[in-house]
Amino acid sequence: MSATNCLRCLSRPSVSRGVVVPVFAPTRTAAAFSTTAVQNAMPSKAKSAENQDRSVKVYRAGRKMTIKKKSTTDRGKPPGPGERKAFRKKIVLSNDNALPVPWVPEMEAGSLSDPKQVGKIVSLPATLQDQLRATEAFQPTQTWGLFRKPSTLVREESVQLMGKMEKAVADKTTARIVLTGEKISGKSTMLLQAQSHAYLNGWIVIHLPDAQELTNGSTEYSPIPNTENPTLYMQQNYCLKLLQSIKKSNEKILAKLLSVSSHSELPQNITVNQPLLSLINAAKEAEGAWPVFQALWSELNAPAAANRPPILLSLDNLPHIMKPSAYRSSAFEPIHSHDLSLVKLFVDALSGNTRFPSGGAVIAATNRNNGPRIPSMELALKQRLAAQKGEEVERKDPYFKGYDERVERVLRSVEVLEVNRIGKREARSLMEYWAASGLLRTTVDEQTVSEKWTLGGGGVLGEMERAALLTMRV
Amino acid sequence: MASAANSLRLCLRASRQISARPATASPLLRRALTTTAAQCARPGRKKGWKDPSDNFEFPEPYGDKVFNDLGEQLRYSLENDELSEADRATVQRALTDWENRPNEDKLEEQQIIKDIDKEFATLRAPVRARKNSFWNSEEQDTDLITDEVGEDDFEENDMMAMGHAKLEEHREYREYARIAVWEMPLLSQFAKEFVPPKENEVLRFRYTTYMGEFHPADRKVVVEFAPRDLTELTEVQQSKLCKLAGARYNPEKQTIKMSCEKFELPAQNKRWLGDTIARLITAAKDPADTFEDIPLDTRHHKFKSTPKYPKEWYMSEERQQELLAQRKESLELDMKKRRVNELIDGVKLIKNGVLATVREQEPVAVRVKGR
C-alpha cells in the first residue's frame, strides 16, 4: 500500500497546491524562524484576577461553592444486634471435608479415668456434645472445627483428675481442684473432659464458662435484700441463663430427681416430690431467677438421705473472680467479686465451706492469656503446689501491699493440678490422629513427632497445634 | 593585644641596652620599662627583686600612696622605709641625682611614663565578658603556646610553629617512654604482699584519692562488712543488726555498706564510721527488743537473677548413651510399625480419602427417553 502523503515533503497531495504558497506579510518577518505554523495571533486574554484593578469591586457571578457529597457505596445490610458476637462465638464441631478416623472409639463412662487409656484419642458421643454445647464448654479458639468428629486426647493429667473425682464420690467428699499450667496447655479442655466424665457418670454439672462475664460489669446486678455486712448482689440475668443451661444439659437427671422440701417463696409454688425440672421451669423471667437458683442449689445439696447424684461445679478463668469486680456499691465503692452471690456460691464450695452431701468436685481453671495478675492467687497456688511436692513453701512478702486476704482464705486448702506438657507418646498418638484426619501431610514417625514436639515448646499442646496443625504446608 | 605588649616589651628592652643612661642609676629608673603605673617596687623585697620587664610581673602597689614624680617617691622611701645603710646611700644618691637634673629632663621622664601609662591602660583594664557574647569568645587566650601572629609566615630561619609543636609532642612521648622503662620498674620495690584479712579484721574500708588533686569526694570513706562475720553476736542479734542497717543492708551479698563524707579529713570520716558501727553493735546486743517480730525489709534491693545454663543440659557420656538408646528405640518402633503397615502417612491417606469421595459422588449422565 502506497502512502497517501508524500513522505519527503510531508505535504498532502490532495490539498490544492495554490494555497500552500506562503505569503510573507511584512509584519510577520520577525517570525520567520519559528517552527510553528503561521497563525494569526490569538485575541488578547482578559486581565487575570491578579492584574485587575483593585479599586473596582468585582463580584463573582454565576459560580457558587458547592460541597460534593461523598458517594456512598452500598455496603449491604449491617449485621443485626448480637449477630457479630454470635459469629465470634460460633462453635463448629465438625468438618465434612476432614477424613473420618475409624479407629477412634467413643468416650464411655470409664474411659477418661482408665490409666490404660492414656495417650489414646476418644471421640465425644452426640448427646454429650449437646450437653457440653449447652454449658458452653467448647470454646471458639479451640480446633474442634477442623475434624470430622470432636475428640480429645486422654492425658495423664485427665486420668489423675478423673481419679480424684471418682475418689471424692466414693468417699462422699468434695474434691476441690484448681487447674494451672502454661498458656494453651489444655486447661479448658481438661475442664471439658471433667464435665464429660461427670455427664457420662450421671453427675449434675453446673459450669460457669467464663468468670469474666460475672465480674466485668457486663450483666445486670442488684443488691439482695436483707443482706448486711457485706451486702450481697445477685445477677439475675446471668442466673436465668445459667438455669437454662443447667436445665438443657442435665435434663434427664433433673427430671428424675424430686424435691424434698416445698418452696412457697418462688413465683410458681413448688411442693414436695415435684421433679427439679419443674423447679427450674419456675424461672421464666430474670426477676425470679436468683431465688429459683437458690432453691435448686438447696435441693441439690439436700441431706444425704435424699440420695442426690454427685455434683460437679466448674468454672473457667478463675483469676477474674479473685479481685474487686467492676461493679460499684450504692456508695460507689468497688464491690469485691466474692460479694456477688453466684461467685460467693462457687467460692464457698472451692474453699470447702459448702460440702456436697453425696460427694462431688469443684474444679476451677486459671487462664494465662487474658487473666489479670492476682498476687495472692499466684502465691497461694505456688504454695499449694510446693506443699504437694514436698518442697519448701514460698513465704509471703511481708512488705507487699497487693495481697488479698479473702482470696487467700479461699485458696488455703485447695488441691492444685498442673496441666503440664504432653510426653512424646501422647504427642505421637495425637499427631497420628491429625494425619488420619487428613490434616497433617507427613508420615508420622518418631522424627516428625520429635520435631513438632520440640517446636511446640517441648510438648505444650496448643503450641504443637500451632506448629503442625494450623500452619499446614500443602 | 598580649602579643602587642610582648613585642613592645622586647623593643623597649632592646632600646634600654643601648640607652645612654648611666648603669648606676637606681633600680627605680628601670621603671620606665614597665607596663605598670609609676610606682615603686618595695625596697624591702630587694633581695629577690627582678627586672619587672623581664617576667612581666606587676609589682605590688606601694600602699595607697600616689607619687607625682620620682623625687617624691625617693624621699618618701628615705623617710618611711627600713633600709640598710648601703641601700639608704643608693637611694640618697639617686635622690640627689634626680634633684640635680634639669627640669626639662624631669618633665620628659614624667611625660614618658604618662604616655606609657596611657598606652597600657587598655591592657591593664580587666576584660569583662560581654553580656551577649557566645562562650565569651572575644576573650584573649593568654595560655596559647604560640602567639599566632605571623605564625604561618616562613622566614627561612626556623621551623614553623607546627613543626615545633610536633617536636614538643615527640619529646613528651619520649619522656613518658623513659619513665615507663626506667622508673616504673622501680615501683615494684614498693609492692606489698597481699595478706588476707584475719578473722577479727571484719571491716573493709575504701578510701579515694585523686593523686594529690583536690576533689570534693577525696574525703569519702566507705566501709563494708558482713554481719555474719561478727562472731560475738548471736544469730538473733545479727538479724537485728541487719534490720537496723535498713537500706544499707544488701540481702543478696548479705553485707552492710555505709559511707561517710561529713568531715573534712578521711581519718575523721573513718572514725565516725567506726563509732557508728560500734553503736550499731551495742544496739544489736541490747536484749530489750530483739526485733524478731519485724520481718527483714528488702524493698530497697532489686534481686537480680542471672540465668545459668542448667547442669543437666551439659552433654556427658551417659547422656549421649541415653540419647542414642532413645533414638534406637524410636527407630525400632518405626520399623516395626512400617513392617505391619501401621505407619500413618498423611499424604497417602488424603489421596485415598479424596479418591473414595470422588468414586462415590461422581454423577453419571443418563439419557432419558423422550427428551
Short mmCIF file of C-alpha atoms in Angstrom, two decimals, chain A residues 5-465:
data_model
loop_
_atom_site.label_atom_id
_atom_site.label_comp_id
_atom_site.label_asym_id
_atom_site.label_seq_id
_atom_site.Cartn_x
_atom_site.Cartn_y
_atom_site.Cartn_z
CA ASN A 5 1.21 11.51 1.67
CA CYS A 6 4.48 12.29 0.06
CA LEU A 7 6.88 11.30 2.77
CA ARG A 8 9.64 13.62 1.67
CA CYS A 9 7.74 16.86 1.73
CA LEU A 10 5.07 15.83 4.21
CA SER A 11 2.54 17.80 2.27
CA ARG A 12 -0.72 16.32 1.27
CA PRO A 13 -1.17 15.93 -2.42
CA SER A 14 -4.93 16.19 -2.08
CA VAL A 15 -4.77 19.73 -0.78
CA SER A 16 -4.56 22.23 -3.68
CA ARG A 17 -1.03 23.47 -4.11
CA GLY A 18 -2.05 27.03 -4.66
CA VAL A 19 -2.94 27.58 -1.02
CA VAL A 20 0.37 26.36 0.33
CA VAL A 21 2.35 29.12 -1.23
CA PRO A 22 3.34 31.20 1.76
CA VAL A 23 2.55 34.84 1.73
CA PHE A 24 5.01 36.69 3.90
CA ALA A 25 3.38 39.78 5.09
CA PRO A 26 5.94 42.43 6.06
CA THR A 27 4.70 42.45 9.66
CA ARG A 28 5.46 38.76 10.10
CA THR A 29 9.09 38.81 9.11
CA ALA A 30 10.07 38.57 12.73
CA ALA A 31 8.51 35.13 12.99
CA ALA A 32 10.38 33.72 10.00
CA PHE A 33 12.44 31.46 12.22
CA SER A 34 9.54 29.98 14.09
CA THR A 35 8.84 26.31 13.65
CA THR A 36 5.15 26.67 14.38
CA ALA A 37 2.50 27.10 11.79
CA VAL A 38 1.70 30.55 10.64
CA GLN A 39 -1.36 31.63 12.55
CA ASN A 40 -2.98 34.81 13.47
CA ALA A 41 -2.24 36.00 16.92
CA MET A 42 -4.81 34.97 19.46
CA PRO A 43 -7.04 37.69 20.71
CA SER A 44 -5.61 39.07 23.94
CA LYS A 45 -7.00 37.46 27.02
CA ALA A 46 -8.96 39.28 29.63
CA LYS A 47 -6.91 40.52 32.50
CA SER A 48 -6.26 37.89 35.09
CA ALA A 49 -7.54 38.38 38.61
CA GLU A 50 -4.13 39.49 39.83
CA ASN A 51 -3.72 42.21 37.29
CA GLN A 52 -7.21 43.53 37.76
CA ASP A 53 -7.75 46.99 39.01
CA ARG A 54 -8.43 46.56 42.72
CA SER A 55 -10.33 49.80 43.10
CA VAL A 56 -13.18 48.40 41.10
CA LYS A 57 -15.05 45.76 43.05
CA VAL A 58 -15.93 42.75 41.03
CA TYR A 59 -18.46 40.35 42.30
CA ARG A 60 -18.17 36.80 41.23
CA ALA A 61 -21.16 35.91 39.26
CA GLY A 62 -22.50 32.62 38.15
CA ARG A 63 -20.37 30.43 40.37
CA LYS A 64 -21.20 29.03 43.75
CA MET A 65 -19.18 26.94 46.09
CA THR A 66 -20.70 23.53 46.26
CA ILE A 67 -19.65 20.74 48.54
CA LYS A 68 -19.79 17.48 46.76
CA LYS A 69 -21.46 14.80 48.73
CA LYS A 70 -19.38 11.73 49.11
CA SER A 71 -20.79 8.99 47.06
CA THR A 72 -21.96 6.34 49.47
CA THR A 73 -21.12 2.87 48.39
CA ASP A 74 -23.67 0.27 49.22
CA ARG A 75 -22.10 -1.93 51.81
CA GLY A 76 -25.09 -4.16 52.19
CA LYS A 77 -27.11 -4.72 55.31
CA PRO A 78 -25.10 -4.29 58.51
CA PRO A 79 -25.20 -7.22 60.89
CA GLY A 80 -28.08 -7.06 63.33
CA PRO A 81 -27.67 -6.65 67.09
CA GLY A 82 -25.82 -9.59 68.57
CA GLU A 83 -25.03 -11.06 65.20
CA ARG A 84 -21.36 -10.17 65.33
CA LYS A 85 -20.98 -11.69 68.76
CA ALA A 86 -22.83 -14.78 67.66
CA PHE A 87 -20.39 -15.11 64.77
CA ARG A 88 -17.46 -14.60 67.08
CA LYS A 89 -18.73 -17.21 69.49
CA LYS A 90 -19.85 -19.61 66.84
CA ILE A 91 -18.75 -23.10 67.59
CA VAL A 92 -18.29 -25.55 64.78
CA LEU A 93 -17.88 -29.11 65.91
CA SER A 94 -17.44 -30.97 62.69
CA ASN A 95 -15.82 -30.65 59.32
CA ASP A 96 -17.20 -32.74 56.48
CA ASN A 97 -14.03 -32.31 54.48
CA ALA A 98 -11.93 -33.98 57.13
CA LEU A 99 -11.45 -37.70 56.85
CA PRO A 100 -13.26 -39.83 59.40
CA VAL A 101 -10.89 -41.70 61.66
CA PRO A 102 -12.21 -45.21 62.01
CA TRP A 103 -10.13 -46.34 64.94
CA VAL A 104 -11.21 -43.66 67.38
CA PRO A 105 -13.66 -45.12 69.93
CA GLU A 106 -16.47 -43.20 71.53
CA MET A 107 -15.99 -41.96 75.04
CA GLU A 108 -17.55 -44.11 77.75
CA ALA A 109 -18.14 -43.62 81.42
CA GLY A 110 -14.82 -45.07 82.44
CA SER A 111 -12.60 -44.20 79.52
CA LEU A 112 -11.19 -40.99 80.98
CA SER A 113 -10.29 -42.49 84.33
CA ASP A 114 -8.66 -45.62 82.98
CA PRO A 115 -4.86 -45.43 83.17
CA LYS A 116 -4.63 -47.81 80.19
CA GLN A 117 -6.31 -45.22 78.03
CA VAL A 118 -3.56 -42.65 78.49
CA GLY A 119 -2.34 -41.48 75.11
CA LYS A 120 -5.50 -42.60 73.28
CA ILE A 121 -7.95 -40.44 71.41
CA VAL A 122 -11.64 -40.75 72.22
CA SER A 123 -14.49 -39.01 70.48
CA LEU A 124 -17.41 -37.36 72.19
CA PRO A 125 -20.83 -39.01 71.75
CA ALA A 126 -23.55 -36.89 70.20
CA THR A 127 -25.64 -36.47 73.37
CA LEU A 128 -22.55 -35.43 75.27
CA GLN A 129 -21.77 -32.91 72.54
CA ASP A 130 -25.19 -31.35 73.03
CA GLN A 131 -24.73 -31.21 76.78
CA LEU A 132 -21.29 -29.65 76.51
CA ARG A 133 -22.57 -27.19 73.96
CA ALA A 134 -25.31 -26.16 76.37
CA THR A 135 -22.79 -25.44 79.12
CA GLU A 136 -20.50 -23.60 76.69
CA ALA A 137 -17.67 -25.99 77.41
CA PHE A 138 -16.42 -25.72 73.83
CA GLN A 139 -14.52 -22.57 73.03
CA PRO A 140 -14.25 -20.90 69.65
CA THR A 141 -10.46 -20.72 69.94
CA GLN A 142 -10.17 -24.48 70.10
CA THR A 143 -9.75 -26.50 66.94
CA TRP A 144 -12.92 -28.60 67.02
CA GLY A 145 -13.97 -27.30 63.63
CA LEU A 146 -11.09 -28.96 61.83
CA PHE A 147 -12.05 -32.56 62.44
CA ARG A 148 -14.90 -34.80 61.39
CA LYS A 149 -15.94 -35.53 64.96
CA PRO A 150 -14.93 -33.80 68.21
CA SER A 151 -12.41 -35.97 70.01
CA THR A 152 -9.96 -35.48 72.83
CA LEU A 153 -6.72 -36.96 73.91
CA VAL A 154 -6.70 -38.82 77.21
CA ARG A 155 -3.74 -37.40 79.06
CA GLU A 156 -2.04 -38.44 82.23
CA GLU A 157 -3.48 -35.40 83.93
CA SER A 158 -7.00 -36.28 82.85
CA VAL A 159 -6.68 -39.71 84.40
CA GLN A 160 -5.38 -38.10 87.58
CA LEU A 161 -8.22 -35.64 87.64
CA MET A 162 -10.93 -38.22 87.00
CA GLY A 163 -9.34 -40.43 89.63
CA LYS A 164 -9.69 -37.63 92.15
CA MET A 165 -13.29 -37.09 91.15
CA GLU A 166 -14.10 -40.77 91.49
CA LYS A 167 -12.38 -40.94 94.83
CA ALA A 168 -14.39 -37.98 96.06
CA VAL A 169 -17.62 -39.71 95.11
CA ALA A 170 -16.53 -42.91 96.76
CA ASP A 171 -15.64 -41.04 99.97
CA LYS A 172 -18.64 -38.71 99.67
CA THR A 173 -16.33 -35.73 99.94
CA THR A 174 -15.75 -32.75 97.71
CA ALA A 175 -12.62 -32.62 95.59
CA ARG A 176 -11.53 -29.01 95.35
CA ILE A 177 -9.13 -28.64 92.48
CA VAL A 178 -7.53 -25.71 90.67
CA LEU A 179 -6.04 -26.40 87.25
CA THR A 180 -2.96 -24.38 86.44
CA GLY A 181 -0.45 -24.51 83.67
CA GLU A 182 1.11 -22.60 80.86
CA LYS A 183 -0.74 -20.76 78.15
CA ILE A 184 -2.67 -23.05 75.78
CA SER A 185 -1.53 -26.13 77.62
CA GLY A 186 -5.07 -27.51 77.71
CA LYS A 187 -6.62 -26.36 80.99
CA SER A 188 -10.01 -25.58 79.48
CA THR A 189 -10.00 -28.86 77.60
CA MET A 190 -9.25 -30.57 80.87
CA LEU A 191 -12.35 -28.90 82.30
CA LEU A 192 -14.29 -30.17 79.32
CA GLN A 193 -13.04 -33.67 79.99
CA ALA A 194 -14.04 -33.41 83.62
CA GLN A 195 -17.51 -32.36 82.56
CA SER A 196 -17.70 -35.16 80.04
CA HIS A 197 -16.73 -37.63 82.71
CA ALA A 198 -19.34 -36.18 85.06
CA TYR A 199 -22.11 -36.30 82.44
CA LEU A 200 -21.29 -39.84 81.43
CA ASN A 201 -21.29 -40.94 85.06
CA GLY A 202 -24.61 -39.35 85.90
CA TRP A 203 -23.40 -36.33 87.84
CA ILE A 204 -25.07 -32.99 87.88
CA VAL A 205 -22.90 -30.42 86.22
CA ILE A 206 -23.02 -26.70 86.84
CA HIS A 207 -20.48 -24.94 84.71
CA LEU A 208 -19.66 -21.23 84.71
CA PRO A 209 -17.99 -20.94 81.30
CA ASP A 210 -16.28 -17.61 81.76
CA ALA A 211 -15.75 -15.95 85.11
CA GLN A 212 -15.11 -12.69 83.34
CA GLU A 213 -18.77 -12.38 82.40
CA LEU A 214 -19.67 -12.31 86.06
CA THR A 215 -17.31 -9.59 87.19
CA ASN A 216 -16.55 -7.25 84.33
CA GLY A 217 -19.82 -5.40 84.67
CA SER A 218 -21.50 -6.79 81.59
CA THR A 219 -24.60 -8.22 83.27
CA GLU A 220 -27.16 -6.52 85.45
CA TYR A 221 -26.79 -6.66 89.19
CA SER A 222 -28.82 -5.66 92.19
CA PRO A 223 -28.36 -5.94 95.94
CA ILE A 224 -30.03 -8.87 97.61
CA PRO A 225 -32.49 -7.56 100.20
CA ASN A 226 -31.80 -8.28 103.87
CA THR A 227 -28.08 -8.80 103.44
CA GLU A 228 -25.84 -6.63 105.53
CA ASN A 229 -22.14 -6.63 106.18
CA PRO A 230 -21.37 -7.35 103.49
CA THR A 231 -24.24 -6.63 101.16
CA LEU A 232 -24.51 -9.37 98.56
CA TYR A 233 -25.50 -8.81 94.98
CA MET A 234 -27.40 -11.04 92.58
CA GLN A 235 -27.06 -11.17 88.82
CA GLN A 236 -30.49 -12.28 87.75
CA ASN A 237 -30.00 -12.26 84.00
CA TYR A 238 -26.91 -14.38 84.27
CA CYS A 239 -28.72 -16.65 86.72
CA LEU A 240 -31.52 -17.20 84.27
CA LYS A 241 -29.07 -18.06 81.53
CA LEU A 242 -27.26 -20.42 83.86
CA LEU A 243 -30.50 -22.09 84.92
CA GLN A 244 -31.44 -22.66 81.33
CA SER A 245 -28.08 -24.17 80.53
CA ILE A 246 -28.31 -26.40 83.60
CA LYS A 247 -31.75 -27.49 82.53
CA LYS A 248 -30.69 -28.19 79.00
CA SER A 249 -27.61 -30.15 79.89
CA ASN A 250 -28.89 -32.08 82.91
CA GLU A 251 -32.46 -32.58 81.76
CA LYS A 252 -32.58 -36.36 82.14
CA ILE A 253 -31.30 -36.45 85.69
CA LEU A 254 -33.26 -33.44 86.84
CA ALA A 255 -36.47 -34.97 85.53
CA LYS A 256 -35.92 -37.95 87.83
CA LEU A 257 -34.91 -36.01 90.94
CA LEU A 258 -37.74 -34.97 93.19
CA SER A 259 -37.85 -32.02 95.53
CA VAL A 260 -37.59 -32.76 99.25
CA SER A 261 -38.99 -29.51 100.56
CA SER A 262 -41.63 -27.05 99.40
CA HIS A 263 -40.65 -23.67 98.01
CA SER A 264 -43.54 -21.33 98.52
CA GLU A 265 -41.45 -18.22 98.05
CA LEU A 266 -40.98 -18.87 94.36
CA PRO A 267 -43.22 -17.37 91.68
CA GLN A 268 -44.57 -20.82 91.00
CA ASN A 269 -45.30 -22.78 94.12
CA ILE A 270 -43.17 -25.91 94.25
CA THR A 271 -44.31 -28.60 96.62
CA VAL A 272 -42.59 -31.70 97.87
CA ASN A 273 -41.98 -34.54 95.42
CA GLN A 274 -42.06 -32.46 92.31
CA PRO A 275 -39.31 -33.00 89.75
CA LEU A 276 -36.50 -30.48 89.93
CA LEU A 277 -37.03 -29.76 86.27
CA SER A 278 -40.29 -28.05 87.09
CA LEU A 279 -38.46 -26.10 89.77
CA ILE A 280 -36.13 -24.76 87.11
CA ASN A 281 -39.06 -24.09 84.85
CA ALA A 282 -40.40 -21.78 87.52
CA ALA A 283 -37.76 -19.26 86.41
CA LYS A 284 -39.44 -17.79 83.38
CA GLU A 285 -38.02 -14.32 83.69
CA ALA A 286 -34.88 -12.81 85.04
CA GLU A 287 -36.72 -11.39 88.00
CA GLY A 288 -37.16 -14.61 89.94
CA ALA A 289 -34.06 -16.35 88.68
CA TRP A 290 -31.86 -15.98 91.74
CA PRO A 291 -34.42 -17.38 94.25
CA VAL A 292 -35.05 -20.28 91.91
CA PHE A 293 -31.34 -20.92 91.61
CA GLN A 294 -31.03 -20.80 95.39
CA ALA A 295 -33.88 -23.26 95.74
CA LEU A 296 -32.29 -25.56 93.18
CA TRP A 297 -28.95 -25.36 94.95
CA SER A 298 -30.53 -26.21 98.31
CA GLU A 299 -32.42 -29.09 96.70
CA LEU A 300 -29.28 -30.47 95.13
CA ASN A 301 -27.49 -30.18 98.45
CA ALA A 302 -30.30 -31.77 100.37
CA PRO A 303 -29.24 -34.13 103.15
CA ALA A 304 -27.65 -37.41 102.21
CA ALA A 305 -30.89 -39.32 102.73
CA ALA A 306 -32.28 -37.78 99.55
CA ASN A 307 -29.70 -39.74 97.56
CA ARG A 308 -28.72 -36.96 95.24
CA PRO A 309 -26.22 -37.54 92.45
CA PRO A 310 -22.75 -36.09 92.83
CA ILE A 311 -22.27 -32.50 91.71
CA LEU A 312 -19.57 -31.02 89.54
CA LEU A 313 -19.23 -27.28 89.93
CA SER A 314 -16.71 -25.90 87.50
CA LEU A 315 -15.51 -22.53 86.40
CA ASP A 316 -13.10 -21.29 83.79
CA ASN A 317 -10.88 -18.19 84.04
CA LEU A 318 -10.51 -18.24 87.79
CA PRO A 319 -8.41 -15.07 88.27
CA HIS A 320 -11.32 -12.92 87.17
CA ILE A 321 -13.26 -13.71 90.33
CA MET A 322 -10.28 -13.20 92.62
CA LYS A 323 -10.30 -9.41 92.52
CA PRO A 324 -12.65 -6.49 93.09
CA SER A 325 -15.29 -6.55 90.38
CA ALA A 326 -16.16 -3.76 88.01
CA TYR A 327 -19.43 -3.23 89.87
CA ARG A 328 -19.95 -0.46 92.38
CA SER A 329 -22.00 -0.32 95.53
CA SER A 330 -24.56 2.42 96.23
CA ALA A 331 -21.75 4.35 97.95
CA PHE A 332 -19.76 3.99 94.73
CA GLU A 333 -17.25 1.69 96.30
CA PRO A 334 -15.99 -1.25 94.27
CA ILE A 335 -17.71 -4.49 95.09
CA HIS A 336 -15.42 -7.41 95.73
CA SER A 337 -16.13 -10.29 93.42
CA HIS A 338 -16.78 -12.53 96.40
CA ASP A 339 -19.76 -10.36 97.32
CA LEU A 340 -21.53 -11.33 94.12
CA SER A 341 -23.83 -14.15 95.18
CA LEU A 342 -23.04 -16.52 92.34
CA VAL A 343 -19.33 -16.07 92.79
CA LYS A 344 -19.77 -16.45 96.52
CA LEU A 345 -21.55 -19.74 95.97
CA PHE A 346 -18.67 -21.02 93.89
CA VAL A 347 -16.00 -19.66 96.18
CA ASP A 348 -17.64 -21.17 99.24
CA ALA A 349 -17.60 -24.53 97.55
CA LEU A 350 -13.99 -24.07 96.45
CA SER A 351 -12.83 -23.08 99.91
CA GLY A 352 -14.59 -26.08 101.44
CA ASN A 353 -17.26 -24.18 103.35
CA THR A 354 -20.01 -25.90 101.39
CA ARG A 355 -19.83 -29.66 101.24
CA PHE A 356 -21.79 -31.69 98.78
CA PRO A 357 -23.64 -34.40 100.74
CA SER A 358 -23.19 -37.12 98.15
CA GLY A 359 -19.77 -36.04 97.06
CA GLY A 360 -18.63 -34.15 94.05
CA ALA A 361 -15.99 -31.83 92.78
CA VAL A 362 -15.29 -28.14 92.44
CA ILE A 363 -12.88 -27.51 89.64
CA ALA A 364 -11.57 -24.13 88.53
CA ALA A 365 -9.15 -23.42 85.73
CA THR A 366 -6.84 -20.44 85.67
CA ASN A 367 -6.14 -18.62 82.46
CA ARG A 368 -2.88 -17.07 81.46
CA ASN A 369 -3.70 -15.16 78.32
CA ASN A 370 -6.36 -12.74 79.37
CA GLY A 371 -6.23 -13.22 83.10
CA PRO A 372 -5.35 -10.43 85.49
CA ARG A 373 -2.35 -10.95 87.73
CA ILE A 374 -3.57 -11.77 91.21
CA PRO A 375 -0.54 -11.91 93.51
CA SER A 376 -2.40 -13.68 96.30
CA MET A 377 -3.76 -16.31 93.99
CA GLU A 378 -0.45 -16.89 92.26
CA LEU A 379 1.34 -17.19 95.56
CA ALA A 380 -1.30 -19.47 97.07
CA LEU A 381 -1.22 -21.81 94.08
CA LYS A 382 2.57 -21.85 94.16
CA GLN A 383 2.50 -22.64 97.85
CA ARG A 384 -0.05 -25.44 97.44
CA LEU A 385 1.94 -26.93 94.60
CA ALA A 386 5.19 -26.80 96.55
CA ALA A 387 3.49 -28.36 99.56
CA GLN A 388 2.09 -31.16 97.39
CA LYS A 389 5.53 -31.88 96.00
CA GLY A 390 7.06 -31.68 99.45
CA GLU A 391 9.28 -28.76 98.53
CA GLU A 392 9.98 -25.65 100.52
CA VAL A 393 6.93 -23.40 100.56
CA GLU A 394 7.46 -19.85 99.40
CA ARG A 395 6.68 -17.25 102.03
CA LYS A 396 4.52 -14.21 101.67
CA ASP A 397 6.36 -10.95 101.13
CA PRO A 398 5.69 -9.07 104.38
CA TYR A 399 6.10 -5.65 102.82
CA PHE A 400 3.97 -6.20 99.71
CA LYS A 401 0.60 -4.49 99.81
CA GLY A 402 -1.19 -6.15 96.88
CA TYR A 403 -2.33 -9.29 98.71
CA ASP A 404 -6.00 -10.03 99.19
CA GLU A 405 -6.91 -11.91 102.32
CA ARG A 406 -10.26 -13.12 101.02
CA VAL A 407 -8.52 -14.76 98.10
CA GLU A 408 -6.01 -16.40 100.40
CA ARG A 409 -8.79 -17.76 102.59
CA VAL A 410 -10.46 -19.36 99.61
CA LEU A 411 -7.32 -20.99 98.26
CA ARG A 412 -5.94 -22.08 101.61
CA SER A 413 -6.62 -25.78 101.19
CA VAL A 414 -7.34 -26.39 97.52
CA GLU A 415 -5.59 -29.03 95.52
CA VAL A 416 -3.56 -27.80 92.56
CA LEU A 417 -3.25 -29.88 89.43
CA GLU A 418 -0.70 -28.70 86.96
CA VAL A 419 -1.62 -29.29 83.35
CA ASN A 420 1.83 -29.92 82.00
CA ARG A 421 3.33 -30.52 78.63
CA ILE A 422 2.48 -33.78 76.97
CA GLY A 423 5.00 -36.54 76.51
CA LYS A 424 6.18 -37.84 73.17
CA ARG A 425 3.98 -40.92 73.37
CA GLU A 426 0.87 -38.77 73.74
CA ALA A 427 2.17 -36.42 71.07
CA ARG A 428 2.58 -39.29 68.64
CA SER A 429 -0.94 -40.61 69.04
CA LEU A 430 -2.28 -37.08 68.70
CA MET A 431 -0.34 -36.47 65.51
CA GLU A 432 -1.41 -39.79 64.11
CA TYR A 433 -4.98 -38.68 64.68
CA TRP A 434 -4.27 -35.41 62.88
CA ALA A 435 -2.70 -37.22 59.95
CA ALA A 436 -5.54 -39.74 59.78
CA SER A 437 -7.98 -36.84 59.63
CA GLY A 438 -6.12 -35.57 56.62
CA LEU A 439 -4.75 -32.53 58.39
CA LEU A 440 -1.09 -33.42 58.52
CA ARG A 441 0.62 -34.10 55.24
CA THR A 442 3.52 -36.15 56.50
CA THR A 443 4.33 -39.60 57.60
CA VAL A 444 4.03 -39.66 61.34
CA ASP A 445 7.21 -41.26 62.53
CA GLU A 446 9.39 -40.61 65.52
CA GLN A 447 11.32 -37.90 63.77
CA THR A 448 8.32 -35.79 62.80
CA VAL A 449 6.81 -36.23 66.23
CA SER A 450 10.04 -35.19 67.86
CA GLU A 451 10.32 -32.19 65.57
CA LYS A 452 6.83 -30.90 66.23
CA TRP A 453 7.07 -31.70 69.90
CA THR A 454 10.20 -29.58 70.14
CA LEU A 455 8.71 -26.79 68.05
CA GLY A 456 5.73 -26.80 70.36
CA GLY A 457 7.78 -25.73 73.36
CA GLY A 458 8.53 -29.27 74.43
CA GLY A 459 5.00 -30.56 74.27
CA VAL A 460 2.77 -27.57 75.01
CA LEU A 461 -0.32 -28.87 73.29
CA GLY A 462 -1.57 -25.61 71.88
CA GLU A 463 1.87 -24.73 70.60
CA MET A 464 2.12 -28.10 68.92
CA GLU A 465 -1.19 -27.39 67.24
#
